[in-house]
Short mmCIF file of C-alpha atoms and ligand atoms in Angstrom, two decimals:
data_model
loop_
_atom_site.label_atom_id
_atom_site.label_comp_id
_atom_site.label_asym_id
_atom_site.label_seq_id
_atom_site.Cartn_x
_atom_site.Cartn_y
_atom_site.Cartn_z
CA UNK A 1 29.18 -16.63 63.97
CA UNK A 2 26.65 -18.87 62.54
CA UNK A 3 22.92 -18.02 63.25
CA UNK A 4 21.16 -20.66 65.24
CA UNK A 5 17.74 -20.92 63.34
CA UNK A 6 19.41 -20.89 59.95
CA UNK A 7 23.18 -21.13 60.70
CA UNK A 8 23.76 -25.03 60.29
CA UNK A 9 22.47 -24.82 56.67
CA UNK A 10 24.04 -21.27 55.95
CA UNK A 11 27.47 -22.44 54.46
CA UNK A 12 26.55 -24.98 51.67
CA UNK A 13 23.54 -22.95 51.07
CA UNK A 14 25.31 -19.96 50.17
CA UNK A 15 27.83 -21.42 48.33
CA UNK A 16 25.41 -23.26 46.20
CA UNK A 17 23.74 -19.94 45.81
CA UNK A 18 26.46 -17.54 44.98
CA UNK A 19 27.43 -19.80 42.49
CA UNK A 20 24.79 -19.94 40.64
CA UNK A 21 24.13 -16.06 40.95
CA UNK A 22 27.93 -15.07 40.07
CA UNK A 23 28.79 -17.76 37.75
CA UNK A 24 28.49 -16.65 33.48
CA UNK A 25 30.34 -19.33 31.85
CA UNK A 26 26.42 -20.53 30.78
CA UNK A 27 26.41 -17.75 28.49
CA UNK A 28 30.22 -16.50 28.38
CA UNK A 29 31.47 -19.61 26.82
CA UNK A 30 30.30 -17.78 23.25
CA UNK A 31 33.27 -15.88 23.52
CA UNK A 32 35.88 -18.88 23.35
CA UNK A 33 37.09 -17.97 20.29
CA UNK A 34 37.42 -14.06 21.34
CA UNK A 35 39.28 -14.99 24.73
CA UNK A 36 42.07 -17.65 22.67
CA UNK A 37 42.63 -15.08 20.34
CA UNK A 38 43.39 -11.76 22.57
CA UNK A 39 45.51 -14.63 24.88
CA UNK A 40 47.56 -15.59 21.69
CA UNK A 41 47.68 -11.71 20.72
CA UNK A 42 48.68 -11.32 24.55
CA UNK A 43 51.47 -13.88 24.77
CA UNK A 44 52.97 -12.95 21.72
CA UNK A 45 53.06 -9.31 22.54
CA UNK A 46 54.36 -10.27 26.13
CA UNK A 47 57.41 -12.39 24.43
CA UNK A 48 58.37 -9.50 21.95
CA UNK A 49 58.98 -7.28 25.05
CA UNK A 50 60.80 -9.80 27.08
CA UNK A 51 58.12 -10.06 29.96
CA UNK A 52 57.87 -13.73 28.99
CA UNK A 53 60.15 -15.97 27.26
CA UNK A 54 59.65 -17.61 23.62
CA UNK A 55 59.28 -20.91 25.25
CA UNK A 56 56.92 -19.92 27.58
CA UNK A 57 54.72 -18.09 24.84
CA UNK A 58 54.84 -20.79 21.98
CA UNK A 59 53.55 -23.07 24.92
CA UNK A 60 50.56 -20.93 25.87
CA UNK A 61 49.76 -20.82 21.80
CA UNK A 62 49.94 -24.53 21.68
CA UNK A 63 47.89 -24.99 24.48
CA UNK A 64 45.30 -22.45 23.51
CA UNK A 65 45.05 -24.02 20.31
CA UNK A 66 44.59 -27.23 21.85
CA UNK A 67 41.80 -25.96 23.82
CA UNK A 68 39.92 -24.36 21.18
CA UNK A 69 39.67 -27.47 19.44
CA UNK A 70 38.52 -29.27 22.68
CA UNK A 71 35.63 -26.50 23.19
CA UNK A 72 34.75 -26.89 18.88
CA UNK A 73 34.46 -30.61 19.35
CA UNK A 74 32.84 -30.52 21.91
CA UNK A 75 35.17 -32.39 24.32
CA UNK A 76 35.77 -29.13 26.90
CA UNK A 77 34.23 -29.58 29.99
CA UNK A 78 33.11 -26.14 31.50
CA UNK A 79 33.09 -25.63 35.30
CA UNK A 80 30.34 -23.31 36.82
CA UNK A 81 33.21 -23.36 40.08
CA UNK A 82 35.34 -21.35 37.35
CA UNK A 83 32.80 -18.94 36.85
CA UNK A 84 33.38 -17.82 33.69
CA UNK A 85 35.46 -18.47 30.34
CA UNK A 86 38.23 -16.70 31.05
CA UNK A 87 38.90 -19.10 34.08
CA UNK A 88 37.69 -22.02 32.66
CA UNK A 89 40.15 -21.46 29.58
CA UNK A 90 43.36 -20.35 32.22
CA UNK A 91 42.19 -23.67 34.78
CA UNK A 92 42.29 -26.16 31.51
CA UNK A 93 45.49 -24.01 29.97
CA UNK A 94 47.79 -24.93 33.69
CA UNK A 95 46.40 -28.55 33.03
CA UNK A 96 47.69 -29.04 29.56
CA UNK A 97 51.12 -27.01 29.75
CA UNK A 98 51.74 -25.87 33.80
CA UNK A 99 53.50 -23.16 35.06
CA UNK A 100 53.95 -21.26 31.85
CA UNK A 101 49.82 -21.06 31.90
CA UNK A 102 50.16 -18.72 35.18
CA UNK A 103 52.58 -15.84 33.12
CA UNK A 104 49.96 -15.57 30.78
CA UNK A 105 47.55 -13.52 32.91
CA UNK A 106 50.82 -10.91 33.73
CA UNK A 107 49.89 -7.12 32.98
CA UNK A 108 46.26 -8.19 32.35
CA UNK A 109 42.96 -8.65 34.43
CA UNK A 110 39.81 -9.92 33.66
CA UNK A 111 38.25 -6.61 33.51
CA UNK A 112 40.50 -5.59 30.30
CA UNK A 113 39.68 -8.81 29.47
CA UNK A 114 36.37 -9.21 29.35
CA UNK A 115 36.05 -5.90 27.46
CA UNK A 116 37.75 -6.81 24.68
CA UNK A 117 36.46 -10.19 23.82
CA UNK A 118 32.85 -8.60 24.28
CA UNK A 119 34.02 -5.96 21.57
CA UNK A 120 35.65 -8.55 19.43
CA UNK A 121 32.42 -10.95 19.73
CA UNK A 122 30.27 -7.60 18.87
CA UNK A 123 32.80 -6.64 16.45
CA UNK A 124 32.34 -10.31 14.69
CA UNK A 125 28.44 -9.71 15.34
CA UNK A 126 28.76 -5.97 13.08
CA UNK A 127 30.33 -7.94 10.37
CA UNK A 128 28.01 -10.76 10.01
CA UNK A 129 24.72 -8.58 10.40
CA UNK A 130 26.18 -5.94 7.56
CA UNK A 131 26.69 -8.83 5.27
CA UNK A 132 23.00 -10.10 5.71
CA UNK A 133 21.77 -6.28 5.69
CA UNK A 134 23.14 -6.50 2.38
CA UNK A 135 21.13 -10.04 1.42
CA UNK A 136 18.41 -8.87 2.44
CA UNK A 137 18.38 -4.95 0.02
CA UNK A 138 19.96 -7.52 -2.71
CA UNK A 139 16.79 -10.09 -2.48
CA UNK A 140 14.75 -6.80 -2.83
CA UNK A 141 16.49 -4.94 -5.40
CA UNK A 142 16.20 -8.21 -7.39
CA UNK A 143 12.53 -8.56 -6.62
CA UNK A 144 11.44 -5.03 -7.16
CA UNK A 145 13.29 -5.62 -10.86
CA UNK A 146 10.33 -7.65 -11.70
CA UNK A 147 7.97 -5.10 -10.20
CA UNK A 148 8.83 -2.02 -11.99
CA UNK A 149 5.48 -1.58 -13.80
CA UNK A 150 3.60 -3.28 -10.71
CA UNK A 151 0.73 -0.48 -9.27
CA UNK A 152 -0.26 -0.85 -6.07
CA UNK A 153 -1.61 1.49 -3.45
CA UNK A 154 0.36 3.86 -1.66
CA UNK A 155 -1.25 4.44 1.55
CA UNK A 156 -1.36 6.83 4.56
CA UNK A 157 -3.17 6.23 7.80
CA UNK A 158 -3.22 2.91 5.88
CA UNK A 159 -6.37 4.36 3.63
CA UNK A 160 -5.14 4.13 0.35
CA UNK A 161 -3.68 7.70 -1.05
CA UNK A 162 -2.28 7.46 -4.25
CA UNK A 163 -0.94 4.71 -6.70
CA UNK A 164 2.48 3.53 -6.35
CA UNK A 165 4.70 1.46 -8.23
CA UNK A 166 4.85 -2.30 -6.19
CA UNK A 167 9.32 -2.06 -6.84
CA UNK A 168 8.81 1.89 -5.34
CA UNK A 169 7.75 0.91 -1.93
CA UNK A 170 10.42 -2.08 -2.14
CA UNK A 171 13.60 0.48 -2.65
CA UNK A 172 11.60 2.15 -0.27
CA UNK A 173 13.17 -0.21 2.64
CA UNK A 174 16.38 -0.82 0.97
CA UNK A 175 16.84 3.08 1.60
CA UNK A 176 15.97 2.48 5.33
CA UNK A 177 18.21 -1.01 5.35
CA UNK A 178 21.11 1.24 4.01
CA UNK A 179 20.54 3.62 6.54
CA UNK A 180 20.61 0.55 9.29
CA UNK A 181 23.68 -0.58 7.31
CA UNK A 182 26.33 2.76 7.67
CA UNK A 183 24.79 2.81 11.39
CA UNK A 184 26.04 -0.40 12.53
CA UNK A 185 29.25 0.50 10.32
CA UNK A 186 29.89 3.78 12.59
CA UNK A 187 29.57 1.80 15.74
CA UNK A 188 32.23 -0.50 14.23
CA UNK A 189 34.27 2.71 13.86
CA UNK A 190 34.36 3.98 17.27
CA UNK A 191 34.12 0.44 18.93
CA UNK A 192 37.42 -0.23 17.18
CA UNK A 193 40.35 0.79 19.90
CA UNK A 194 41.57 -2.01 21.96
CA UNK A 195 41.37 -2.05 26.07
CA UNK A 196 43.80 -4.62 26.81
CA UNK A 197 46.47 -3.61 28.62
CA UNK A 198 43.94 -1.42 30.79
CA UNK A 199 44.85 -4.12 33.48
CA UNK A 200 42.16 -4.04 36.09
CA UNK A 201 41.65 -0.37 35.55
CA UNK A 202 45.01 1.64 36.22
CA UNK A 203 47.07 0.38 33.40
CA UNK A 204 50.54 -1.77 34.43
CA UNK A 205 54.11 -1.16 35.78
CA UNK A 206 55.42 -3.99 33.23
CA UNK A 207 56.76 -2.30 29.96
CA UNK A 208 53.71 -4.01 27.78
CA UNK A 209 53.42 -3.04 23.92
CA UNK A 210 49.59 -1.89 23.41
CA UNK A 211 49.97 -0.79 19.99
CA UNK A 212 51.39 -4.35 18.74
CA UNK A 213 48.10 -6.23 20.61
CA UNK A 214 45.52 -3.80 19.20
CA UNK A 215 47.19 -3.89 16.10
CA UNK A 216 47.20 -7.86 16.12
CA UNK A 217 43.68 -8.17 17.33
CA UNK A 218 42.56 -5.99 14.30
CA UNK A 219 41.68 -2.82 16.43
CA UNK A 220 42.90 0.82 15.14
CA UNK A 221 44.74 1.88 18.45
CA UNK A 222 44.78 1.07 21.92
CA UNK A 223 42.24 3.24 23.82
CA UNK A 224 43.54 6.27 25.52
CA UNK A 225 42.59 5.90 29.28
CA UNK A 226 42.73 2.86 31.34
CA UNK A 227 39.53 3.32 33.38
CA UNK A 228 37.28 3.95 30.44
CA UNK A 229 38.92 1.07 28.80
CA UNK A 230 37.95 -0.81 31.48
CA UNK A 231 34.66 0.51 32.72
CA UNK A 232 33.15 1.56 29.04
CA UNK A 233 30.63 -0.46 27.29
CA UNK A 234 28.92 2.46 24.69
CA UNK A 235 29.82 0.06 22.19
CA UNK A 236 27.24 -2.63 22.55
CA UNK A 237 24.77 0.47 23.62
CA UNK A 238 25.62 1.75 20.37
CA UNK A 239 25.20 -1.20 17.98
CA UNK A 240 22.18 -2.59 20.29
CA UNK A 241 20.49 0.63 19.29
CA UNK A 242 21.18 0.41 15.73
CA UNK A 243 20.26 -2.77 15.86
CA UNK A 244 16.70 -2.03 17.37
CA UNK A 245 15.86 0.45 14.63
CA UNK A 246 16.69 -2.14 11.85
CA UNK A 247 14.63 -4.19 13.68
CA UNK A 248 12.32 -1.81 13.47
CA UNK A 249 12.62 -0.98 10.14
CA UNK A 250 11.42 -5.31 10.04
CA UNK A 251 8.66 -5.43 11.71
CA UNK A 252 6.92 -2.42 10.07
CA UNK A 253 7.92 -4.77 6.84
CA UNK A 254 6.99 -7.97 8.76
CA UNK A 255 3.73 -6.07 9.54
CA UNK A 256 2.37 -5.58 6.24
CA UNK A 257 3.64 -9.05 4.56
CA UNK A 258 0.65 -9.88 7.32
CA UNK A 259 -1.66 -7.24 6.26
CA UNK A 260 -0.83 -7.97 1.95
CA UNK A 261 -0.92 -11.90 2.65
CA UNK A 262 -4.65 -11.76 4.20
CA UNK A 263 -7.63 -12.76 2.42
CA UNK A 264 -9.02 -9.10 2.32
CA UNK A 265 -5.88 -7.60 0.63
CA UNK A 266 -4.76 -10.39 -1.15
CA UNK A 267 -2.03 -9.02 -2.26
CA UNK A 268 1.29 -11.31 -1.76
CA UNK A 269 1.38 -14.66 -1.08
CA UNK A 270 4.58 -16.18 1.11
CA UNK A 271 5.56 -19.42 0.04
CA UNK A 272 4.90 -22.46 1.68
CA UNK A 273 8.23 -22.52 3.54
CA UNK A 274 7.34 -19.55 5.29
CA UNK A 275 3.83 -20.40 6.60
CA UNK A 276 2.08 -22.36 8.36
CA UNK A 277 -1.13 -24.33 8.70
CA UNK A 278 -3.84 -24.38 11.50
CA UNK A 279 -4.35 -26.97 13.80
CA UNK A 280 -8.11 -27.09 13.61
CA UNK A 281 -9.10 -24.68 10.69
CA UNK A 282 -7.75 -26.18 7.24
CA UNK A 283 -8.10 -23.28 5.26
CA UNK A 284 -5.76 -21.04 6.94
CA UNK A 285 -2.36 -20.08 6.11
CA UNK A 286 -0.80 -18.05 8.75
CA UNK A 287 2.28 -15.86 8.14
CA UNK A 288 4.40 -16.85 10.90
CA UNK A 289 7.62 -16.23 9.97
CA UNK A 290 6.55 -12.42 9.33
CA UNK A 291 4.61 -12.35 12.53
CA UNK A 292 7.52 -13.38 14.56
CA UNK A 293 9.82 -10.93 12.58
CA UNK A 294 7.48 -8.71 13.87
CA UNK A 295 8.19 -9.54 17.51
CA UNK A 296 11.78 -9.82 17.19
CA UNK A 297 11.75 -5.97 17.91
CA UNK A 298 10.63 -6.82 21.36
CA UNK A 299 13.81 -8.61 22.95
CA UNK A 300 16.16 -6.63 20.72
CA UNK A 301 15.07 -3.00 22.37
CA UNK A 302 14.49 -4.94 25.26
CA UNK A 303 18.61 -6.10 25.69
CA UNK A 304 19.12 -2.73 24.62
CA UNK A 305 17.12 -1.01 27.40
CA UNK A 306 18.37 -3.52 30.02
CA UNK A 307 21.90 -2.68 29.31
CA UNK A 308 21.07 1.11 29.21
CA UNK A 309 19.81 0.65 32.94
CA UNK A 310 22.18 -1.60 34.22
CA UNK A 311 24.91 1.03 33.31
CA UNK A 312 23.33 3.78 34.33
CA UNK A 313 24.50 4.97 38.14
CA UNK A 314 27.46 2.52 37.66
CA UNK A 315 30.83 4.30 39.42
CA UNK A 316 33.91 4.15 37.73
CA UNK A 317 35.33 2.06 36.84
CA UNK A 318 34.41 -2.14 36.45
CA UNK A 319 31.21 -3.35 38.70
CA UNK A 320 29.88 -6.88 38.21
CA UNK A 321 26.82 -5.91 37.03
CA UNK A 322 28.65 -5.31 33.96
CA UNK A 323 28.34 -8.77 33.42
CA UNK A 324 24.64 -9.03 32.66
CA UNK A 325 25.48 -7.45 29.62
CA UNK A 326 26.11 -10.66 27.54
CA UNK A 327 23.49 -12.73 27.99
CA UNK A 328 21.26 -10.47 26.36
CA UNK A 329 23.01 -9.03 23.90
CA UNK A 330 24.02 -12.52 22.52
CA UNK A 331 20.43 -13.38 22.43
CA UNK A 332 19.35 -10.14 20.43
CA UNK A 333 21.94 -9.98 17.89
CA UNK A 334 21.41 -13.99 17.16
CA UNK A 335 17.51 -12.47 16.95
CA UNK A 336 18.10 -9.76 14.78
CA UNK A 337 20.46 -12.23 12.35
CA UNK A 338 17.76 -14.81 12.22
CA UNK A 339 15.03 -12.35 11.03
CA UNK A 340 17.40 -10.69 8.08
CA UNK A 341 17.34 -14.18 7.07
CA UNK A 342 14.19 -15.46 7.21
CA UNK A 343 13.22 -11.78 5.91
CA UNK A 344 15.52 -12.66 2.67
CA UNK A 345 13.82 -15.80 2.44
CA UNK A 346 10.25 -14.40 2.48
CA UNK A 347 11.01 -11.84 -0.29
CA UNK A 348 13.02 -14.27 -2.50
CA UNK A 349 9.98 -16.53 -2.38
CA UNK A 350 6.67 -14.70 -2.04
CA UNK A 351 4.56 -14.55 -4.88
CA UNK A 352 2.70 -11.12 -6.12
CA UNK A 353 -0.70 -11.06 -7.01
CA UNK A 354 -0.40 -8.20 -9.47
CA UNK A 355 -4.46 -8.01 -10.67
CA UNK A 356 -5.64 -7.53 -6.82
CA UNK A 357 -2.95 -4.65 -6.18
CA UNK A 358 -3.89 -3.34 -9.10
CA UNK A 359 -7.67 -3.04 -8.57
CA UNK A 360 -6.70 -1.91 -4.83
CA UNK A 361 -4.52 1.27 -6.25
CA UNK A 362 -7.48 2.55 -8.07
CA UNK A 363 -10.01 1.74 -5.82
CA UNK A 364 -10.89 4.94 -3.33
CA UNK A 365 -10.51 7.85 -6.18
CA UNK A 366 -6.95 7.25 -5.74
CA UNK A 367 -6.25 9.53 -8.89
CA UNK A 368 -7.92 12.54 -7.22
CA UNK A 369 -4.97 14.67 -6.50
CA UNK A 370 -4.18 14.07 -10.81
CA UNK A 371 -7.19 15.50 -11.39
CA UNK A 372 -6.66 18.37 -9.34
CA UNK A 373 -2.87 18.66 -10.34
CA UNK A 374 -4.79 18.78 -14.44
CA UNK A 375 -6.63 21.29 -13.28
CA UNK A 376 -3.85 23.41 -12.11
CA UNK A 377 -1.48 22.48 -14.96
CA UNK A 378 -4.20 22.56 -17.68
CA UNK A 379 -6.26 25.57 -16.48
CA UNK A 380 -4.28 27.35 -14.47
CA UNK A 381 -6.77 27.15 -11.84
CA UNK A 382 -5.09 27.59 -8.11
CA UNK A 383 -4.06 24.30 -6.71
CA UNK A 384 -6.92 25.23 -3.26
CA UNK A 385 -9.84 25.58 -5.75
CA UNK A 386 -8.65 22.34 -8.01
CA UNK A 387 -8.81 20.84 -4.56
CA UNK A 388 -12.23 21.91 -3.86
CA UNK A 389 -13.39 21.36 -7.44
CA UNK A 390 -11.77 17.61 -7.06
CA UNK A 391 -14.04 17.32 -4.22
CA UNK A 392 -17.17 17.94 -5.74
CA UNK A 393 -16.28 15.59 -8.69
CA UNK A 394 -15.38 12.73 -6.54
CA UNK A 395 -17.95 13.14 -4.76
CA UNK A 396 -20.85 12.99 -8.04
CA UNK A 397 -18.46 9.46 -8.44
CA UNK A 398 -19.23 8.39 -5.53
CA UNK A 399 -22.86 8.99 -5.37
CA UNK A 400 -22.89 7.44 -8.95
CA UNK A 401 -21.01 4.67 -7.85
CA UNK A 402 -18.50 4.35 -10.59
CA UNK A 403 -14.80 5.37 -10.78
CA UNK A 404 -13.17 8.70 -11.77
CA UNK A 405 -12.13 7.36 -14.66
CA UNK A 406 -16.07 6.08 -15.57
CA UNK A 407 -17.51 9.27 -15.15
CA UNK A 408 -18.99 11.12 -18.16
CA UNK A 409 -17.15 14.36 -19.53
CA UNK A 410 -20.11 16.05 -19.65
CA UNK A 411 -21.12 15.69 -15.78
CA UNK A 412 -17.56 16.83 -14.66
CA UNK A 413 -18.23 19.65 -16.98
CA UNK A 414 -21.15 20.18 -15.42
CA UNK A 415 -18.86 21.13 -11.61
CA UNK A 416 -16.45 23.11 -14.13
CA UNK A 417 -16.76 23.69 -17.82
CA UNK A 418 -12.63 24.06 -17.98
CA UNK A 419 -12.68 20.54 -17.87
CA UNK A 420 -11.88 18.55 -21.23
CA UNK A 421 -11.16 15.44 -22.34
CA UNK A 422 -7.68 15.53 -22.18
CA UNK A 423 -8.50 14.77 -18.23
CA UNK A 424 -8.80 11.09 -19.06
CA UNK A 425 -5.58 10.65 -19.55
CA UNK A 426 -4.53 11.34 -16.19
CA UNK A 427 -6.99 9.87 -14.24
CA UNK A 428 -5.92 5.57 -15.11
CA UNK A 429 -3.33 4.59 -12.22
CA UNK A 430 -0.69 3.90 -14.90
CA UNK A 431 -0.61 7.35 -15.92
CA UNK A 432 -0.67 8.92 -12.32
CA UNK A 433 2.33 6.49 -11.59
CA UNK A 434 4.04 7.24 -14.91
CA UNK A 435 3.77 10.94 -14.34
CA UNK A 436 5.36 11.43 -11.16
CA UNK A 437 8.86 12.31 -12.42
CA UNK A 438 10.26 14.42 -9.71
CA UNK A 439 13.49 13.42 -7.60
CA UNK A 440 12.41 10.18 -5.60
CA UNK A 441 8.85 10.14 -7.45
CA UNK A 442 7.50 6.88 -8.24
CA UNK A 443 7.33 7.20 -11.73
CA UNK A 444 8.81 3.86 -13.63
CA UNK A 445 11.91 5.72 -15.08
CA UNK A 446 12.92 6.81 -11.69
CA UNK A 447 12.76 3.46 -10.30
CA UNK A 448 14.76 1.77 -13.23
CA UNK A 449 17.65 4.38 -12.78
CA UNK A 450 17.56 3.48 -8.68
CA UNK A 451 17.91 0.17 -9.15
CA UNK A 452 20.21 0.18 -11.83
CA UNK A 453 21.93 2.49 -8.87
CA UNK A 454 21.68 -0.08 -6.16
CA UNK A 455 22.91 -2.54 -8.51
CA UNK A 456 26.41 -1.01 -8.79
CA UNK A 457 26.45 -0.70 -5.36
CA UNK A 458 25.70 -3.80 -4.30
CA UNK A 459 27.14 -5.53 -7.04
CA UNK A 460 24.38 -7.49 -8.66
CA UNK A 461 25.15 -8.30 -12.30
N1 LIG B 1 32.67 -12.60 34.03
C1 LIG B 1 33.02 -11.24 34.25
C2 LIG B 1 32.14 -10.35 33.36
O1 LIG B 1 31.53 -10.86 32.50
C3 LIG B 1 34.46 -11.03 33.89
C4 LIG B 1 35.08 -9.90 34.60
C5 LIG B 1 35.24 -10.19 36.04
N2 LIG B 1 35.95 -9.18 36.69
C6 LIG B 1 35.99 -9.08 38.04
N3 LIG B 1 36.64 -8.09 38.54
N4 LIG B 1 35.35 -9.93 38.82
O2 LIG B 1 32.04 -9.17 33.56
#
């Protein structure tokens, strides 16, 4: 019964508006390529066991083939009526080849549908990001070849600490890159088993082969139980979250190509390609490329989140919410693909400004703890009283205003007469680099044998 104050507008109203609420061929339609292939996998699977005949199968493949070249050039018109791309590719399918396009949807729904195209498409997604995770530790490992003998400051609480080599704290994210690399690689693992032939979520009475799809399709195995198959979607979860701490791992990198490019470190500069100018002020160079690599973070936890909440409380087995799952998703792994690449780009083509990180990594006493490790080694004083000892000499530097290395033997000898003038040669930055020679130190030989590592793996010549 329609209501009288609103009634006479209710029906087109509605319709207009559950369209546009239920409809996801907007976003879907990025898994064209998915959907034709399981169909193909499908139909040929449903023709080796007799459910549909040879005819009726080469048919479908001709017409999906047709279609996918319609939707690449462009020439496929997609129906927000048909809600999504599974419909729009059956609707257009019954145009170009009739009947034969209605067996295709036998012993399958849209629900073990829509599950496996999502896990191809994320599948695809794995493959491409590894490859540019890969770029990315390549354009570094090549990079931090030229830095070897580069000293810059280590820091912590960003107050400088010690003096690093400039290729150390490079290998330092290929380690963490590596780490984002395997992740995504072990979601690709367990993301691998195939839920078509779930049917709508209790499997099928028709005598379907699951093993010859999955195996088609490039999975490892069908998956075990029809209404996980169906209701499951751990797998984007899984490589959203690895994908957030790469992300991560970015925009701590993205964070200080900012900090190194400014005028007060001075350290780097990006290349014109990745910066930009000011509107008003003509000096400036901004770093926006690192500053929005820096963001990127932002929507990529954020689809990740979003997913995690829209799943949460879900019953068993397939609820529509499910499908807000793309839209996002699509976005963040594009996101995440775009800032390996411009990341690549940045290292490949920033420039180092060797004589500023240089002065910076022996600014701030930065050789203090060598002095106090001399002490220890040299005079077998106990590493707490070096420390304390250290103290007093820094601060006689400071109050002098000169460097550790500038101070006179004779006034350190003055805070401890053990003190000779062997000390001097552990108190320049090159030496305090050079002599850190334990595992993972960032003494020059280390680094040369890492990247000589990373070079075999990665297969640099
Ligand atoms: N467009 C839907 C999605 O993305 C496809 C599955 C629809 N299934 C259903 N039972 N209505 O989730």
């Amino acid at each position: 019964m329609s209501n009288s104050m609103w009634g006479g507008r209710f029906k087109s109203d509605t319709n207009a508006l559950m369209q546009a609420i239920n409809s996801s061929i907007d976003f879907d339609k990025n898994l064209y390529s998915q959907d034709i292939a399981q169909s193909i996998a499908h139909a040929k699977m449903l023709a080796h066991t007799k459910i549909i005949s040879e005819q009726d199968k080469d048919d479908i493949i001709k017409g999906l083939n047709t279609i996918k070249q319609e939707i690449e050039q462009g020439q496929f018109k997609f129906s927000s009526a048909l809600e999504d791309i599974h419909m729009n590719i059956e609707a257009r399918l019954a145009e170009l080849i009739g009947e034969a396009a209605g067996r295709l949807h036998t012993a399958r729904s849209r629900n073990d549908q829509v599950a496996t195209d999502f896990k191809l498409y994320t599948r695809d997604a794995i493959d491409m990001l590894v490859g540019q995770i890969k770029a990315l530790q390549s354009a570094l490992i090549l990079r931090a070849e030229q830095e070897v003998q580069t000293i810059m400051p280590g820091f912590t609480h960003l107050q400088s600490a010690q003096p690093v080599s400039f290729a150390h704290h490079l290998l330092a994210y290929v380690e963490m890159l590596s780490r984002d690399y395997h992740r995504l690689l072990d979601a690709r693992k367990r993301l691998n088993q195939c839920p078509l032939g779930c049917a709508a979520l209790a499997g099928t009475s028709f005598p379907i082969d699951r093993y010859m799809v999955a195996e088609e399709l490039g999975f490892t195995e069908p998956n075990a139980n029809s209404l996980d198959g169906v209701a499951d979607r751990d797998f984007i979860l899984e490589t959203l979250s690895a994908a957030s701490i790469c992300a991560m791992h970015l925009s701590r990198f993205a964070e200080e190509l900012v900090i190194w490019s400014s005028a007060q470190f001075n350290f780097i500069e990006l290349s014109d390609s990745f910066s930009t100018g000011s509107s008003i002020m003509p000096q400036k160079r901004n770093p926006d490329a690192a500053e929005l690599v820096r963001a990127k973070i932002g929507r990529i936890m954020g689809a990740y989140t979003s997913i995690m909440m829209v799943m949460k409380g879900l019953p068993l087995t397939y609820s529509k919410d499910m499908q807000e799952d793309k839209e996002l998703s699509f976005d963040a792994l594009n996101n995440l693909s775009l800032s390996l690449e411009a990341m690549t780009g940045m290292v490949s083509d920033l420039s180092v400004n060797k004589e500023a990180m240089k002065q910076a990594a022996g600014a701030k006493f930065s050789t203090a703890t060598d002095l106090a490790d001399w002490l220890v080694r040299e005079a077998n004083v106990p590493f707490r009283d070096a420390h304390h000892i250290t103290g007093k000499i820094v601060s006689l530097a400071e109050s002098k205003e000169l460097t550790l290395e500038q101070l006179e033997l004779k006034d350190m000898q003055e805070i401890d007469k053990r003190i000779n003038q062997s000390i001097f040669e552990v108190l320049s930055v090159e030496n305090s680099v050079k002599s850190r020679t334990s595992y993972g130190g960032t003494a020059p030989k280390n680094i040369s044998r890492e990247i000589s590592g990373w070079k075999r793996i990665l297969k640099i010549s």
